[in-house]
mmCIF file of C-alpha atoms in Angstrom:
data_model
loop_
_atom_site.group_PDB
_atom_site.id
_atom_site.type_symbol
_atom_site.label_atom_id
_atom_site.label_comp_id
_atom_site.label_asym_id
_atom_site.label_seq_id
_atom_site.Cartn_x
_atom_site.Cartn_y
_atom_site.Cartn_z
ATOM 1 C CA UNK A 27 67.837 145.952 186.536
ATOM 2 C CA UNK A 28 64.128 146.326 185.815
ATOM 3 C CA UNK A 29 64.671 149.907 184.598
ATOM 4 C CA UNK A 30 67.434 148.824 182.217
ATOM 5 C CA UNK A 31 65.306 145.978 180.834
ATOM 6 C CA UNK A 32 62.371 148.352 180.280
ATOM 7 C CA UNK A 33 64.648 150.788 178.410
ATOM 8 C CA UNK A 34 65.939 148.016 176.134
ATOM 9 C CA UNK A 35 62.422 146.867 175.321
ATOM 10 C CA UNK A 36 61.345 150.410 174.431
ATOM 11 C CA UNK A 37 64.442 150.858 172.259
ATOM 12 C CA UNK A 38 63.767 147.575 170.444
ATOM 13 C CA UNK A 39 60.126 148.495 169.829
ATOM 14 C CA UNK A 40 61.123 151.872 168.431
ATOM 15 C CA UNK A 41 63.616 150.250 166.069
ATOM 16 C CA UNK A 42 61.034 147.713 164.837
ATOM 17 C CA UNK A 43 58.413 150.398 164.216
ATOM 18 C CA UNK A 44 60.879 152.648 162.433
ATOM 19 C CA UNK A 45 62.349 149.848 160.298
ATOM 20 C CA UNK A 46 59.371 149.692 157.947
ATOM 21 C CA UNK A 47 59.088 153.461 157.599
ATOM 22 C CA UNK A 48 61.072 155.556 155.159
ATOM 23 C CA UNK A 49 62.268 158.473 157.293
ATOM 24 C CA UNK A 50 64.078 160.102 154.427
ATOM 25 C CA UNK A 51 61.675 162.472 152.647
ATOM 26 C CA UNK A 52 64.155 162.839 149.753
ATOM 27 C CA UNK A 53 63.568 159.174 148.835
ATOM 28 C CA UNK A 54 59.757 159.485 148.998
ATOM 29 C CA UNK A 55 59.515 162.779 147.199
ATOM 30 C CA UNK A 56 60.824 161.643 143.753
ATOM 31 C CA UNK A 57 58.411 158.671 143.748
ATOM 32 C CA UNK A 58 55.520 160.916 144.718
ATOM 33 C CA UNK A 59 56.544 163.345 141.993
ATOM 34 C CA UNK A 60 56.600 160.528 139.429
ATOM 35 C CA UNK A 61 53.125 159.401 140.446
ATOM 36 C CA UNK A 62 51.813 162.971 140.284
ATOM 37 C CA UNK A 63 53.411 163.680 136.881
ATOM 38 C CA UNK A 64 50.970 165.038 134.284
ATOM 39 C CA UNK A 65 51.146 163.174 130.996
ATOM 40 C CA UNK A 66 49.897 164.549 127.666
ATOM 41 C CA UNK A 67 46.230 163.643 127.052
ATOM 42 C CA UNK A 68 46.900 160.936 124.460
ATOM 43 C CA UNK A 69 49.750 159.349 126.412
ATOM 44 C CA UNK A 70 47.672 159.330 129.609
ATOM 45 C CA UNK A 71 44.879 157.513 127.772
ATOM 46 C CA UNK A 72 47.366 154.960 126.382
ATOM 47 C CA UNK A 73 48.737 154.324 129.877
ATOM 48 C CA UNK A 74 45.224 153.733 131.198
ATOM 49 C CA UNK A 75 44.320 151.354 128.340
ATOM 50 C CA UNK A 76 47.602 149.423 128.726
ATOM 51 C CA UNK A 77 46.915 148.947 132.439
ATOM 52 C CA UNK A 78 43.389 147.710 131.680
ATOM 53 C CA UNK A 79 44.694 145.231 129.070
ATOM 54 C CA UNK A 80 47.253 143.892 131.563
ATOM 55 C CA UNK A 81 44.357 143.326 133.943
ATOM 56 C CA UNK A 82 42.573 141.351 131.229
ATOM 57 C CA UNK A 83 45.664 139.192 130.744
ATOM 58 C CA UNK A 84 45.950 138.690 134.489
ATOM 59 C CA UNK A 85 42.345 137.544 134.830
ATOM 60 C CA UNK A 86 42.341 135.307 131.753
ATOM 61 C CA UNK A 87 41.666 131.762 132.983
ATOM 62 C CA UNK A 88 42.590 128.489 131.282
ATOM 63 C CA UNK A 89 40.570 125.322 131.278
ATOM 64 C CA UNK A 90 40.291 123.185 134.384
ATOM 65 C CA UNK A 91 42.198 119.924 134.168
ATOM 66 C CA UNK A 92 39.794 117.029 133.565
ATOM 67 C CA UNK A 93 36.015 117.263 133.680
ATOM 68 C CA UNK A 94 33.428 118.152 131.103
ATOM 69 C CA UNK A 95 34.923 120.251 128.281
ATOM 70 C CA UNK A 96 31.544 121.627 127.213
ATOM 71 C CA UNK A 97 30.811 122.731 130.766
ATOM 72 C CA UNK A 98 34.250 124.381 130.964
ATOM 73 C CA UNK A 99 33.667 126.337 127.758
ATOM 74 C CA UNK A 100 30.299 127.523 128.992
ATOM 75 C CA UNK A 101 31.707 128.456 132.411
ATOM 76 C CA UNK A 102 34.723 130.318 130.998
ATOM 77 C CA UNK A 103 32.671 132.009 128.296
ATOM 78 C CA UNK A 104 30.310 133.440 130.840
ATOM 79 C CA UNK A 105 33.198 134.574 133.047
ATOM 80 C CA UNK A 106 35.141 136.310 130.226
ATOM 81 C CA UNK A 107 32.470 139.018 129.865
ATOM 82 C CA UNK A 108 31.110 138.911 133.390
ATOM 83 C CA UNK A 109 30.832 141.753 135.849
ATOM 84 C CA UNK A 110 32.886 139.669 138.289
ATOM 85 C CA UNK A 111 35.881 139.764 135.969
ATOM 86 C CA UNK A 112 35.427 143.502 135.328
ATOM 87 C CA UNK A 113 35.471 144.172 139.082
ATOM 88 C CA UNK A 114 38.648 142.061 139.447
ATOM 89 C CA UNK A 115 40.345 144.135 136.736
ATOM 90 C CA UNK A 116 39.230 147.467 138.199
ATOM 91 C CA UNK A 117 40.414 146.541 141.692
ATOM 92 C CA UNK A 118 44.049 146.528 140.521
ATOM 93 C CA UNK A 119 43.711 149.075 137.723
ATOM 94 C CA UNK A 120 46.680 151.535 137.553
ATOM 95 C CA UNK A 121 48.622 149.694 140.299
ATOM 96 C CA UNK A 122 51.265 148.750 137.717
ATOM 97 C CA UNK A 123 51.706 152.390 136.610
ATOM 98 C CA UNK A 124 54.565 154.550 137.892
ATOM 99 C CA UNK A 125 54.669 157.817 135.936
ATOM 100 C CA UNK A 126 51.233 159.417 135.896
ATOM 101 C CA UNK A 127 49.710 156.993 138.389
ATOM 102 C CA UNK A 128 47.473 159.647 139.985
ATOM 103 C CA UNK A 129 46.260 160.712 136.551
ATOM 104 C CA UNK A 130 45.502 157.080 135.690
ATOM 105 C CA UNK A 131 43.326 156.681 138.819
ATOM 106 C CA UNK A 132 41.503 159.905 137.977
ATOM 107 C CA UNK A 133 40.787 158.611 134.463
ATOM 108 C CA UNK A 134 39.536 155.344 135.938
ATOM 109 C CA UNK A 135 36.846 157.195 137.872
ATOM 110 C CA UNK A 136 36.057 159.541 134.983
ATOM 111 C CA UNK A 137 35.696 156.750 132.407
ATOM 112 C CA UNK A 138 33.787 154.203 134.488
ATOM 113 C CA UNK A 139 30.606 154.566 132.419
ATOM 114 C CA UNK A 140 32.474 154.271 129.106
ATOM 115 C CA UNK A 141 34.335 151.199 130.350
ATOM 116 C CA UNK A 142 31.055 149.549 131.351
ATOM 117 C CA UNK A 143 29.598 150.313 127.919
ATOM 118 C CA UNK A 144 32.623 148.843 126.125
ATOM 119 C CA UNK A 145 32.780 145.801 128.418
ATOM 120 C CA UNK A 146 29.173 144.706 128.029
ATOM 121 C CA UNK A 147 28.397 145.948 124.497
ATOM 122 C CA UNK A 148 31.498 146.590 122.372
ATOM 123 C CA UNK A 149 34.184 144.270 123.613
ATOM 124 C CA UNK A 150 34.825 143.079 120.044
ATOM 125 C CA UNK A 151 36.141 146.578 119.231
ATOM 126 C CA UNK A 152 39.696 147.599 120.142
ATOM 127 C CA UNK A 153 39.619 149.387 123.503
ATOM 128 C CA UNK A 154 42.212 152.000 122.536
ATOM 129 C CA UNK A 155 40.352 152.975 119.373
ATOM 130 C CA UNK A 156 36.981 153.018 121.138
ATOM 131 C CA UNK A 157 38.145 154.976 124.149
ATOM 132 C CA UNK A 158 41.096 157.203 123.169
ATOM 133 C CA UNK A 159 40.289 157.907 119.514
ATOM 134 C CA UNK A 160 36.516 157.721 119.042
ATOM 135 C CA UNK A 161 35.069 158.531 122.493
ATOM 136 C CA UNK A 162 37.503 160.869 124.249
ATOM 137 C CA UNK A 163 39.103 162.130 121.028
ATOM 138 C CA UNK A 164 42.495 162.412 122.689
ATOM 139 C CA UNK A 165 44.454 160.381 120.130
ATOM 140 C CA UNK A 166 44.507 159.824 116.396
ATOM 141 C CA UNK A 167 45.169 156.692 114.347
ATOM 142 C CA UNK A 168 48.778 156.053 113.332
ATOM 143 C CA UNK A 169 50.251 158.683 110.990
ATOM 144 C CA UNK A 170 47.396 161.110 111.596
ATOM 145 C CA UNK A 171 47.607 164.350 113.555
ATOM 146 C CA UNK A 172 45.677 167.374 114.816
ATOM 147 C CA UNK A 173 42.163 168.053 116.046
ATOM 148 C CA UNK A 174 40.620 166.471 112.962
ATOM 149 C CA UNK A 175 43.126 163.589 112.660
ATOM 150 C CA UNK A 176 44.408 164.647 109.246
ATOM 151 C CA UNK A 177 46.752 162.237 107.439
ATOM 152 C CA UNK A 178 50.487 162.963 107.630
ATOM 153 C CA UNK A 179 52.344 163.975 104.409
ATOM 154 C CA UNK A 180 52.887 160.913 102.235
ATOM 155 C CA UNK A 181 50.280 158.800 104.031
ATOM 156 C CA UNK A 182 49.864 155.842 103.920
ATOM 157 C CA UNK A 183 53.042 154.231 102.545
ATOM 158 C CA UNK A 184 55.565 157.067 102.293
ATOM 159 C CA UNK A 185 55.138 159.291 105.326
ATOM 160 C CA UNK A 186 57.820 162.004 105.250
ATOM 161 C CA UNK A 187 59.580 160.035 102.506
ATOM 162 C CA UNK A 188 60.409 157.421 105.192
ATOM 163 C CA UNK A 189 63.228 159.741 106.246
ATOM 164 C CA UNK A 190 61.563 161.685 109.025
ATOM 165 C CA UNK A 191 58.704 161.840 111.504
ATOM 166 C CA UNK A 192 55.358 163.571 111.270
ATOM 167 C CA UNK A 193 54.952 166.118 114.082
ATOM 168 C CA UNK A 194 52.014 165.182 116.271
ATOM 169 C CA UNK A 195 51.459 161.786 114.627
ATOM 170 C CA UNK A 196 48.999 159.694 116.635
ATOM 171 C CA UNK A 197 47.820 162.649 118.752
ATOM 172 C CA UNK A 198 45.393 165.550 118.495
ATOM 173 C CA UNK A 199 48.360 167.924 118.616
ATOM 174 C CA UNK A 200 51.082 168.970 116.166
ATOM 175 C CA UNK A 201 51.055 170.558 112.741
ATOM 176 C CA UNK A 202 51.850 167.471 110.668
ATOM 177 C CA UNK A 203 55.103 168.900 109.291
ATOM 178 C CA UNK A 204 58.002 166.542 108.729
ATOM 179 C CA UNK A 205 60.879 166.499 111.197
ATOM 180 C CA UNK A 206 63.670 165.064 109.046
ATOM 181 C CA UNK A 207 66.257 162.543 110.151
ATOM 182 C CA UNK A 208 69.947 163.645 110.133
ATOM 183 C CA UNK A 209 71.134 164.048 106.546
ATOM 184 C CA UNK A 210 67.723 164.885 105.065
ATOM 185 C CA UNK A 211 65.883 168.144 104.475
ATOM 186 C CA UNK A 212 62.899 169.615 102.641
ATOM 187 C CA UNK A 213 59.178 169.773 103.394
ATOM 188 C CA UNK A 214 58.905 166.021 102.803
ATOM 189 C CA UNK A 215 62.515 165.065 103.673
ATOM 190 C CA UNK A 216 63.044 164.259 100.017
ATOM 191 C CA UNK A 217 66.468 165.832 99.513
ATOM 192 C CA UNK A 218 69.915 165.522 101.091
ATOM 193 C CA UNK A 219 71.265 168.056 103.587
ATOM 194 C CA UNK A 220 74.257 170.273 102.784
ATOM 195 C CA UNK A 221 76.965 167.941 104.144
ATOM 196 C CA UNK A 222 75.423 164.755 102.681
ATOM 197 C CA UNK A 223 75.328 163.328 99.171
ATOM 198 C CA UNK A 224 72.734 161.238 97.364
ATOM 199 C CA UNK A 225 74.093 157.692 97.447
ATOM 200 C CA UNK A 226 70.899 155.964 96.250
ATOM 201 C CA UNK A 227 67.513 156.937 94.906
ATOM 202 C CA UNK A 228 64.620 155.129 93.270
ATOM 203 C CA UNK A 229 60.881 155.730 93.055
ATOM 204 C CA UNK A 230 60.356 154.731 96.679
ATOM 205 C CA UNK A 231 63.600 155.348 98.527
ATOM 206 C CA UNK A 232 66.259 158.034 98.972
ATOM 207 C CA UNK A 233 69.504 157.311 100.807
ATOM 208 C CA UNK A 234 71.751 160.199 101.897
ATOM 209 C CA UNK A 235 75.269 159.481 103.169
ATOM 210 C CA UNK A 236 77.655 161.856 104.995
ATOM 211 C CA UNK A 237 80.435 163.596 103.087
ATOM 212 C CA UNK A 238 84.068 162.791 103.841
ATOM 213 C CA UNK A 239 85.509 164.535 106.893
ATOM 214 C CA UNK A 240 87.811 166.558 104.645
ATOM 215 C CA UNK A 241 84.878 168.272 102.906
ATOM 216 C CA UNK A 242 83.722 171.729 103.848
ATOM 217 C CA UNK A 243 80.131 172.058 102.732
ATOM 218 C CA UNK A 244 78.508 169.955 99.991
ATOM 219 C CA UNK A 245 79.919 166.982 98.132
ATOM 220 C CA UNK A 246 78.933 164.874 95.132
ATOM 221 C CA UNK A 247 80.350 161.438 95.953
ATOM 222 C CA UNK A 248 82.062 159.487 98.742
ATOM 223 C CA UNK A 249 85.667 160.116 99.744
ATOM 224 C CA UNK A 250 87.825 163.246 99.467
ATOM 225 C CA UNK A 251 87.378 163.414 95.671
ATOM 226 C CA UNK A 252 83.716 164.367 96.082
ATOM 227 C CA UNK A 253 84.379 167.577 98.030
ATOM 228 C CA UNK A 254 83.415 170.905 96.531
ATOM 229 C CA UNK A 255 85.779 172.611 99.006
ATOM 230 C CA UNK A 256 88.213 171.424 101.676
ATOM 231 C CA UNK A 257 87.954 171.910 105.421
ATOM 232 C CA UNK A 258 90.764 173.669 107.341
ATOM 233 C CA UNK A 259 93.736 171.314 107.642
ATOM 234 C CA UNK A 260 93.212 169.927 104.132
ATOM 235 C CA UNK A 261 94.191 171.184 100.661
ATOM 236 C CA UNK A 262 92.656 170.525 97.253
ATOM 237 C CA UNK A 263 94.511 168.264 94.810
ATOM 238 C CA UNK A 264 93.192 168.274 91.251
ATOM 239 C CA UNK A 265 93.405 164.483 90.946
ATOM 240 C CA UNK A 266 92.925 163.119 94.472
ATOM 241 C CA UNK A 267 90.664 165.743 95.975
ATOM 242 C CA UNK A 268 91.224 166.968 99.540
ATOM 243 C CA UNK A 269 94.536 165.831 101.047
ATOM 244 C CA UNK A 270 95.752 166.231 104.604
ATOM 245 C CA UNK A 271 98.121 169.102 105.399
ATOM 246 C CA UNK A 272 101.118 167.813 107.376
ATOM 247 C CA UNK A 273 101.536 170.679 109.831
ATOM 248 C CA UNK A 274 104.572 168.954 111.369
ATOM 249 C CA UNK A 275 106.613 169.780 108.241
ATOM 250 C CA UNK A 276 105.985 173.502 108.577
ATOM 251 C CA UNK A 277 108.898 175.765 109.408
ATOM 252 C CA UNK A 278 108.825 176.982 112.085
ATOM 253 C CA UNK A 279 107.171 174.069 113.881
ATOM 254 C CA UNK A 280 103.676 174.755 115.272
ATOM 255 C CA UNK A 281 104.763 173.211 118.605
ATOM 256 C CA UNK A 282 106.826 174.722 121.436
ATOM 257 C CA UNK A 283 110.560 174.135 121.832
ATOM 258 C CA UNK A 284 110.187 171.291 124.339
ATOM 259 C CA UNK A 285 107.407 169.562 122.327
ATOM 260 C CA UNK A 286 107.312 167.366 119.246
ATOM 261 C CA UNK A 287 104.600 167.312 116.581
ATOM 262 C CA UNK A 288 102.362 164.364 115.638
ATOM 263 C CA UNK A 289 100.295 164.767 112.460
ATOM 264 C CA UNK A 290 96.594 163.830 112.465
ATOM 265 C CA UNK A 291 93.957 163.888 109.720
ATOM 266 C CA UNK A 292 93.186 167.549 109.242
ATOM 267 C CA UNK A 293 95.090 168.581 112.370
ATOM 268 C CA UNK A 294 98.112 167.887 114.579
ATOM 269 C CA UNK A 295 99.007 167.213 118.209
ATOM 270 C CA UNK A 296 101.904 168.568 120.287
ATOM 271 C CA UNK A 297 103.384 166.163 122.851
ATOM 272 C CA UNK A 298 105.982 166.995 125.514
ATOM 273 C CA UNK A 299 109.553 165.765 124.907
ATOM 274 C CA UNK A 300 111.336 163.410 127.277
ATOM 275 C CA UNK A 301 112.742 165.256 130.283
ATOM 276 C CA UNK A 302 116.258 164.499 129.040
ATOM 277 C CA UNK A 303 115.606 166.633 125.929
ATOM 278 C CA UNK A 304 115.586 170.380 125.483
ATOM 279 C CA UNK A 305 114.129 169.827 121.999
ATOM 280 C CA UNK A 306 113.307 166.608 120.169
ATOM 281 C CA UNK A 307 111.901 164.905 117.078
ATOM 282 C CA UNK A 308 109.929 162.208 118.891
ATOM 283 C CA UNK A 309 109.489 160.577 122.283
ATOM 284 C CA UNK A 310 112.380 159.110 124.259
ATOM 285 C CA UNK A 311 115.893 160.229 125.360
ATOM 286 C CA UNK A 312 117.356 158.859 122.109
ATOM 287 C CA UNK A 313 115.266 161.271 119.981
ATOM 288 C CA UNK A 314 116.654 164.530 121.369
ATOM 289 C CA UNK A 315 117.878 167.332 119.098
ATOM 290 C CA UNK A 316 119.623 168.812 122.129
ATOM 291 C CA UNK A 317 120.033 167.461 125.655
ATOM 292 C CA UNK A 318 118.433 169.332 128.539
ATOM 293 C CA UNK A 319 120.495 170.943 131.281
ATOM 294 C CA UNK A 320 121.964 168.260 133.558
ATOM 295 C CA UNK A 321 122.083 165.672 130.745
ATOM 296 C CA UNK A 322 124.861 164.742 128.331
ATOM 297 C CA UNK A 323 124.956 162.849 125.030
ATOM 298 C CA UNK A 324 126.382 159.314 125.236
ATOM 299 C CA UNK A 325 125.957 156.778 122.421
ATOM 300 C CA UNK A 326 123.281 159.059 120.859
ATOM 301 C CA UNK A 327 121.253 158.988 124.092
ATOM 302 C CA UNK A 328 120.901 161.870 126.554
ATOM 303 C CA UNK A 329 121.848 160.544 129.991
ATOM 304 C CA UNK A 330 121.968 162.147 133.416
ATOM 305 C CA UNK A 331 125.363 163.783 134.004
ATOM 306 C CA UNK A 332 125.577 162.742 137.662
ATOM 307 C CA UNK A 333 124.501 159.175 136.913
ATOM 308 C CA UNK A 334 127.000 158.949 134.070
ATOM 309 C CA UNK A 335 129.823 160.269 136.324
ATOM 310 C CA UNK A 336 128.915 157.832 139.068
ATOM 311 C CA UNK A 337 129.019 154.902 136.669
ATOM 312 C CA UNK A 338 132.435 156.003 135.367
ATOM 313 C CA UNK A 339 133.750 156.194 138.938
ATOM 314 C CA UNK A 340 132.350 152.735 139.765
ATOM 315 C CA UNK A 341 133.898 151.263 136.604
ATOM 316 C CA UNK A 342 137.309 152.748 137.416
ATOM 317 C CA UNK A 343 137.150 151.383 140.974
ATOM 318 C CA UNK A 344 136.196 147.934 139.686
ATOM 319 C CA UNK A 345 139.051 147.782 137.219
ATOM 320 C CA UNK A 346 141.575 148.863 139.877
ATOM 321 C CA UNK A 347 140.263 146.087 142.150
ATOM 322 C CA UNK A 348 140.826 143.530 139.402
ATOM 323 C CA UNK A 349 144.347 144.816 138.822
ATOM 324 C CA UNK A 350 145.106 144.680 142.539
ATOM 325 C CA UNK A 351 143.985 141.048 142.726
ATOM 326 C CA UNK A 352 146.243 140.071 139.857
ATOM 327 C CA UNK A 353 149.267 141.886 141.279
ATOM 328 C CA UNK A 354 148.720 140.440 144.762
ATOM 329 C CA UNK A 355 148.469 136.923 143.296
ATOM 330 C CA UNK A 356 151.757 137.303 141.425
ATOM 331 C CA UNK A 357 153.631 138.672 144.480
ATOM 332 C CA UNK A 358 152.333 136.129 147.006
ATOM 333 C CA UNK A 359 152.712 133.043 144.821
ATOM 334 C CA UNK A 360 155.761 133.967 142.714
ATOM 335 C CA UNK A 361 157.788 130.986 144.024
ATOM 336 C CA UNK A 362 155.060 128.406 143.332
ATOM 337 C CA UNK A 363 154.173 128.436 139.665
ATOM 338 C CA UNK A 364 151.447 125.774 139.918
ATOM 339 C CA UNK A 365 149.680 127.481 142.820
ATOM 340 C CA UNK A 366 150.027 130.852 141.097
ATOM 341 C CA UNK A 367 148.484 129.409 137.946
ATOM 342 C CA UNK A 368 145.499 127.951 139.836
ATOM 343 C CA UNK A 369 144.885 131.138 141.825
ATOM 344 C CA UNK A 370 145.361 133.257 138.701
ATOM 345 C CA UNK A 371 142.842 131.088 136.858
ATOM 346 C CA UNK A 372 140.383 131.502 139.733
ATOM 347 C CA UNK A 373 140.866 135.284 139.717
ATOM 348 C CA UNK A 374 140.379 135.382 135.937
ATOM 349 C CA UNK A 375 137.194 133.293 136.247
ATOM 350 C CA UNK A 376 135.924 135.615 139.008
ATOM 351 C CA UNK A 377 136.582 138.692 136.889
ATOM 352 C CA UNK A 378 134.876 137.116 133.832
ATOM 353 C CA UNK A 379 131.792 136.116 135.791
ATOM 354 C CA UNK A 380 131.568 139.544 137.448
ATOM 355 C CA UNK A 381 131.781 141.362 134.118
ATOM 356 C CA UNK A 382 129.230 139.026 132.547
ATOM 357 C CA UNK A 383 126.740 139.590 135.346
ATOM 358 C CA UNK A 384 127.243 143.356 135.262
ATOM 359 C CA UNK A 385 126.916 143.491 131.498
ATOM 360 C CA UNK A 386 123.726 141.396 131.527
ATOM 361 C CA UNK A 387 122.128 143.486 134.268
ATOM 362 C CA UNK A 388 122.865 146.709 132.361
ATOM 363 C CA UNK A 389 121.437 145.436 129.061
ATOM 364 C CA UNK A 390 118.409 143.692 130.554
ATOM 365 C CA UNK A 391 116.203 145.086 133.325
ATOM 366 C CA UNK A 392 115.324 141.502 134.329
ATOM 367 C CA UNK A 393 118.200 140.595 136.664
ATOM 368 C CA UNK A 394 117.180 136.960 136.691
ATOM 369 C CA UNK A 395 118.493 136.543 133.154
ATOM 370 C CA UNK A 396 121.894 137.668 134.357
ATOM 371 C CA UNK A 397 122.070 134.611 136.602
ATOM 372 C CA UNK A 398 120.855 132.141 133.993
ATOM 373 C CA UNK A 399 123.590 129.505 134.245
ATOM 374 C CA UNK A 400 122.322 127.659 131.178
ATOM 375 C CA UNK A 401 122.690 130.797 129.102
ATOM 376 C CA UNK A 402 126.122 131.436 130.570
ATOM 377 C CA UNK A 403 127.392 127.927 129.719
ATOM 378 C CA UNK A 404 125.964 128.089 126.213
ATOM 379 C CA UNK A 405 128.062 131.182 125.516
#
């Protein structure tokens, strides 16, 4: 008993110790890799500055409720630039960072002297500008690029014609060339690409819109009339421009024998016929050009031969049963006209109801409607 109790205690202790530990290295490894990720110099500096500013927000203190307002202002003013507050910020610096966390901590140690200088002497200056642009020279002002922070093309109000991005903008990297948005091209993104047309232009703005899907290459205006040439699946009309080719009207059909054609804009789709059809014009057993083997045409619908034969046999049997009932009634009750009339009426009513129910169930898949007495009486 004592041995079993000791074993249970050891097992429980092992489970408690292991509960708080992540024994799966695959789960730890991605997080470690994220922390160890190397960010570009400018981005790493931005991450560090953002973390420092969050620390400033966290340590910002409001006024104490009640008391001497003048004393509060003096107390808070002295704290806002105090070494105590700086230490509080640095204690949790980079703890909010995920990607590049190790790099952020390394920067924190490397830049300690510069941070002290900014904190006690230049706190009125923006930290990012002081640290990342002016001191470390890792970043550039907005819309500037390269080692010397040259202005991007079109600076300040029309960088890359407002239709692209300046390569390396904000960093000490890049060549300052314009990377144009879709639909624009040129050194300054000031012209429309081959498959776009100029839909608006003034002294400050250019708007390029995509050509119609029927156009192959350039166009001059919206819609199929603006096409210089038509894409495959379209043909040029002198008045209306590019029009869709209806491939389904071609002879022979582009689809296989057991498929039917559906026309699309500039193309077509082949869909498989109903299994009752050997060839067809559309979907369904009533759209067959020719019935498949094992099916026969009845009322313009291809039906299963065996099913059709079975129904014919059932119908014949039913009608013979009705006839037998009538004959039996006449033979048995031939001497009693009144009784024969009543029984004959009952047989006729039975036959009528049976045929009504059968007819309703064949025409409507919902059998409940076949037994709708209200509907029956209304007829």
